[in-house]
Coordinates of C-alpha atoms in Angstrom, one line a residue:
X127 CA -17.3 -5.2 -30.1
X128 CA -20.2 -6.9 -30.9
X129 CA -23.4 -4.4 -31.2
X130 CA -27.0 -5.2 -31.3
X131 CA -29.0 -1.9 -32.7
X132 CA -32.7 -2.1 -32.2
X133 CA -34.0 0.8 -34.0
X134 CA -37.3 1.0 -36.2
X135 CA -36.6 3.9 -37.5
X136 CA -34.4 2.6 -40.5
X137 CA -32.3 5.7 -41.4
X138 CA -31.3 6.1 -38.1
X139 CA -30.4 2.1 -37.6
X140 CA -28.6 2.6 -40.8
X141 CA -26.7 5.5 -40.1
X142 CA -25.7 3.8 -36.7
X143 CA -24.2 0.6 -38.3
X144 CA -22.3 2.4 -40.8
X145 CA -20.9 4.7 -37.8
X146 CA -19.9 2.2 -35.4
X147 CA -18.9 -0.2 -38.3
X148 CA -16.6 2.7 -39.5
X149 CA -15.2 2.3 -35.7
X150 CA -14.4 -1.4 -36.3
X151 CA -17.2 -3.3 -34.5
X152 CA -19.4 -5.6 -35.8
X153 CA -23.0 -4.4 -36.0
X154 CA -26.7 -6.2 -36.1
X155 CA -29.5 -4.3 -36.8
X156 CA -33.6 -5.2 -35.8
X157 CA -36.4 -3.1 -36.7
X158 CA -39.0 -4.1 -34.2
X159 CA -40.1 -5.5 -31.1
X160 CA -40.8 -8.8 -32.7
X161 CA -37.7 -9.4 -34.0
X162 CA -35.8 -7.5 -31.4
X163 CA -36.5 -9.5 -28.8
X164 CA -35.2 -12.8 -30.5
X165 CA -31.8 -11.3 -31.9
X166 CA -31.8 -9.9 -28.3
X167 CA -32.2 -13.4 -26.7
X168 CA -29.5 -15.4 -28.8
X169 CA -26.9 -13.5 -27.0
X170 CA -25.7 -17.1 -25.7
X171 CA -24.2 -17.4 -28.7
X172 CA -26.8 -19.4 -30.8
X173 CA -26.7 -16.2 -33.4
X174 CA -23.9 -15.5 -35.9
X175 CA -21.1 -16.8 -33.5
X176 CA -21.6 -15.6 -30.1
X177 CA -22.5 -13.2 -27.8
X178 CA -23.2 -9.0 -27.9
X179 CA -21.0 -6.8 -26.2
X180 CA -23.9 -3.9 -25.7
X181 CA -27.3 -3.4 -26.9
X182 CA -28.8 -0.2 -28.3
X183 CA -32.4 -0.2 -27.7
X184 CA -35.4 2.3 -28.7
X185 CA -38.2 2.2 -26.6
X186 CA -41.1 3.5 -28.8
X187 CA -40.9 0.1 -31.2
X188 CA -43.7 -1.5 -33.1
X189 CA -44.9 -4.6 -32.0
X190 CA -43.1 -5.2 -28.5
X191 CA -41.8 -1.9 -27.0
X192 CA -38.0 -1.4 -25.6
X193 CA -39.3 -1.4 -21.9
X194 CA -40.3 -5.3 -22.1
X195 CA -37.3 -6.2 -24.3
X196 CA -35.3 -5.0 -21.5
X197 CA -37.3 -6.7 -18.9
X198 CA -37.3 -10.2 -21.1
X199 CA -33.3 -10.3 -21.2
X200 CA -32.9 -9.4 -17.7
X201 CA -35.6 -11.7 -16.8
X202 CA -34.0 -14.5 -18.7
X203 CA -30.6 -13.9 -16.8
X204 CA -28.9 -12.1 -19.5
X205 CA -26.9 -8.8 -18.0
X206 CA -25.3 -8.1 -21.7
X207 CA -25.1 -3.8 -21.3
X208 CA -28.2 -1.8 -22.5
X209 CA -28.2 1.9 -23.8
X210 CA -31.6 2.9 -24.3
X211 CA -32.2 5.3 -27.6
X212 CA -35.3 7.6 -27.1
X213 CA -37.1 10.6 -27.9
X214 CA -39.2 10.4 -24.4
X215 CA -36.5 13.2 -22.2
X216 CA -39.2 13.0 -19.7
X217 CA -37.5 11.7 -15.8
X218 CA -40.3 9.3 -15.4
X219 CA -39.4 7.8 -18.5
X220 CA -36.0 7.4 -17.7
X221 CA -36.7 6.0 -14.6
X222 CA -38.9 3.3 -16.0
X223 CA -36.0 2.6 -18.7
X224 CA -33.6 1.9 -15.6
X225 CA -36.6 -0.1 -13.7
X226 CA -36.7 -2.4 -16.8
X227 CA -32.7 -3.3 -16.6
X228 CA -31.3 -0.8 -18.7
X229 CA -27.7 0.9 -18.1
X230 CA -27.7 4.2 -19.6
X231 CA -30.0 6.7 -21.5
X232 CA -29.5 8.6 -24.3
X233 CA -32.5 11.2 -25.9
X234 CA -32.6 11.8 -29.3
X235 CA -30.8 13.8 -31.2
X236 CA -27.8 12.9 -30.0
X237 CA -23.9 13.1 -31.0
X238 CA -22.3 10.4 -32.1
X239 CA -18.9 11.0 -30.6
X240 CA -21.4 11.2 -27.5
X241 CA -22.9 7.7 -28.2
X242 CA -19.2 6.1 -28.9
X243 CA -18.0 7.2 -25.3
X244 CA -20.8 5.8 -23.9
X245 CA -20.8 2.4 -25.6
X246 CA -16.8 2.5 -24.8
X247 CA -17.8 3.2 -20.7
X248 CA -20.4 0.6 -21.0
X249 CA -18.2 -1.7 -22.2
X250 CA -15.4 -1.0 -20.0
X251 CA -17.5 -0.9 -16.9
X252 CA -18.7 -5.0 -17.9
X253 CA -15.1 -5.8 -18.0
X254 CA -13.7 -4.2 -15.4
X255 CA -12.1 -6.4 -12.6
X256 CA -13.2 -5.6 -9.5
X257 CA -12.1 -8.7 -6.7
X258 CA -13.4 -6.9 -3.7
X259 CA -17.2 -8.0 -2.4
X260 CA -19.1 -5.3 0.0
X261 CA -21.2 -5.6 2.6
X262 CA -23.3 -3.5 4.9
X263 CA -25.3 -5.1 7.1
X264 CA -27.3 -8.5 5.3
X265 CA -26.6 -6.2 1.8
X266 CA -23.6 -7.6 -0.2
X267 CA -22.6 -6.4 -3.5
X268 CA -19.8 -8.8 -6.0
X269 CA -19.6 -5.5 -8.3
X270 CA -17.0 -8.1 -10.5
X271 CA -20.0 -10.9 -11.1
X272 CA -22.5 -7.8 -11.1
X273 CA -24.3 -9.6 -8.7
X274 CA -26.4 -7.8 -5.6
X275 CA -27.9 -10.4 -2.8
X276 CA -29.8 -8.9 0.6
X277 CA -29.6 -12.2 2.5
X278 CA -30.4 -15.0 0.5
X279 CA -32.4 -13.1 -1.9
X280 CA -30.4 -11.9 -5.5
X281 CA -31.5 -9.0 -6.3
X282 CA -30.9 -7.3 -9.9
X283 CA -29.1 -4.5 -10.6
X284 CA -28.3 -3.1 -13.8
X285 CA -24.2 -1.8 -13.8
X286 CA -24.5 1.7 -12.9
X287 CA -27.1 0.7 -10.1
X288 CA -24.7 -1.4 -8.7
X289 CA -22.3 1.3 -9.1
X290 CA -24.1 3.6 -6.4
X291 CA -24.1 1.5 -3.9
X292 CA -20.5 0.3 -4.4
X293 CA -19.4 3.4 -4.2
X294 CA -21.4 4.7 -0.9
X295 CA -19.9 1.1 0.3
X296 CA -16.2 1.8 -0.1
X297 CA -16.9 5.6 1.8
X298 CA -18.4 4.0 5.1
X299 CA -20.0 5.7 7.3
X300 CA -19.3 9.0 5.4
X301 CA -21.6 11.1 3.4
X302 CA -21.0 11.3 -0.5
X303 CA -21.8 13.9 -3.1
X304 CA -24.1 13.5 -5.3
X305 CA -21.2 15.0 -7.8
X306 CA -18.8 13.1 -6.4
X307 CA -20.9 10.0 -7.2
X308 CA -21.7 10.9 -10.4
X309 CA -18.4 11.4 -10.9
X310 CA -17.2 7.7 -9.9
X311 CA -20.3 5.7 -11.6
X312 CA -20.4 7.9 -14.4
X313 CA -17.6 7.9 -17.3
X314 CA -18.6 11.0 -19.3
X315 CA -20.2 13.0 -16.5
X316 CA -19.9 16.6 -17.9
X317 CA -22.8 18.3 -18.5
X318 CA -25.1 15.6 -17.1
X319 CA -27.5 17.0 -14.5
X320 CA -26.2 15.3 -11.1
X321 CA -30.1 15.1 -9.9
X322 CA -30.1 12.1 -12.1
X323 CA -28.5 10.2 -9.0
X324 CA -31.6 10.6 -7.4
X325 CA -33.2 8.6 -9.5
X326 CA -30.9 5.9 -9.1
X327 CA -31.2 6.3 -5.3
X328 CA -35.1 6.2 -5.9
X329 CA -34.7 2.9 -8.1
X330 CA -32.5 1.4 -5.7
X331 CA -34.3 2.1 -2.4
X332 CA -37.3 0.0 -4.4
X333 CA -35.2 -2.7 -5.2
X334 CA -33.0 -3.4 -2.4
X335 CA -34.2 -2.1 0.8
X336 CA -38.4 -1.5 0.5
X337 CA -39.3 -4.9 -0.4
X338 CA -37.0 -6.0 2.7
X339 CA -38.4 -3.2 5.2
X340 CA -34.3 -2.1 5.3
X341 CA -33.1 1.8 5.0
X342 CA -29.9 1.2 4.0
X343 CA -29.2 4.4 1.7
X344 CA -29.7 7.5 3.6
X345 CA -29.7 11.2 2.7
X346 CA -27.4 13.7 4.0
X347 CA -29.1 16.7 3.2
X348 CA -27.3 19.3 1.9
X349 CA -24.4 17.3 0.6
X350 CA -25.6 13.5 -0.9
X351 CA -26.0 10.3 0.6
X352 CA -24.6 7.9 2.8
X353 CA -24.9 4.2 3.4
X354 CA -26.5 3.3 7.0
X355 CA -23.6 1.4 9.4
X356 CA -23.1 -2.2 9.4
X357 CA -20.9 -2.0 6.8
X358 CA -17.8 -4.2 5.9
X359 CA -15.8 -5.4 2.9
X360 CA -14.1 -8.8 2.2
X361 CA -11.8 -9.7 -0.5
X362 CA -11.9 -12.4 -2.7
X363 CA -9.0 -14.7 -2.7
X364 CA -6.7 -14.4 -5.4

């Protein structure tokens, strides 16, 4: 794979190219927000012979921070993966990491074999064929173009926010655990606190049903959540 590393802190950036190097994928390294958000923006192809497969991105950067990096690609239609790289462990700060477009979230110090799974689910997750497109109610979800519309307005998702839905979607009309989703969306779930689905409910409910006045994702309490009726699926043609 093609990696994009945008890391000031140059031991670290260092020690990540020669790791994932040493795992056979071509790595690019910025070392802050001014530069980051250029390398970050040629992933049409214009840079060193085409796209990134995922971008590792800290958030505390000189010059222009991760959060608005994130926000400028997603902004300028690109949905090339993002793993943020932080020292902020704080849940707001993960939230607003997810509000800005990015994928996943990993706090410093972390392992590496940690990292490589995640950049591997990442990856896997942007590839994956899916030909099935959801709907409940005026909500539809095309989880293979990672696309999300609520009528005639797109709405964007990052992956795993799309993946929260989807998977409520294919359950209808019964309520899911929140371990059970974590389990689904999630490719390394072990050990990671399934509270952090509430924060992607939180996100979502923002995104796709306040601005709309809709309550599509409802809680079950005791157990999860569960996605409100009008539901139905249509696949694609082959």
């Amino acid at each position: 794979m093609r990696i994009l590393v945008v890391e000031d802190e140059e031991g670290l950036a260092e020690s990540l190219r020669r790791g994932l190097s040493a795992d056979g994928h071509l790595v690019e390294v910025a070392h802050d927000g001014h530069t980051g958000p250029d390398l970050a923006l040629a992933l049409a192809g214009a840079l060193a012979g085409g796209p990134y497969d995922v971008v590792l991105l800290d958030l505390m950067l000189p010059g222009v921070n991760g959060y608005e990096i994130c926000t400028r690609m997603r902004a300028h239609g690109d949905t090339t993966p993002v793993l943020v790289l932080t020292a902020k462990d704080g849940e707001y700060d993960e939230a607003e990491g997810l509000d800005s477009g990015a994928d996943d979230y990993l706090t410093k110090p972390f392992s590496f074999v940690v990292l490589a799974a995640r950049i591997r689910a990442l990856a896997r997750r942007a590839g994956a064929p899916d030909r099935t497109t959801l709907q409940a109610g005026d909500l539809l979800l095309d989880p293979q173009g990672r696309r999300c519309r609520r009528g005639a307005h797109e709405i964007e998702l990052t992956a795993r926010e799309l993946g929260v839905p989807a998977c409520l979607m294919e359950q209808p009309g019964r309520a899911v655990a929140k371990q059970d989703i974590l389990d689904e969306v999630w490719d390394a779930p072990h050990g990671i606190d399934p509270n952090i689905v509430e924060v992607y409910v939180s996100s979502l409910r923002r995104k796709i049903d306040a601005p709309f006045g809709r309550r599509s994702i409802l809680t079950v309490h005791g157990t999860g959540y569960r996605m409100a009726s009008g539901y139905r699926s249509t696949t694609s043609p082959s």
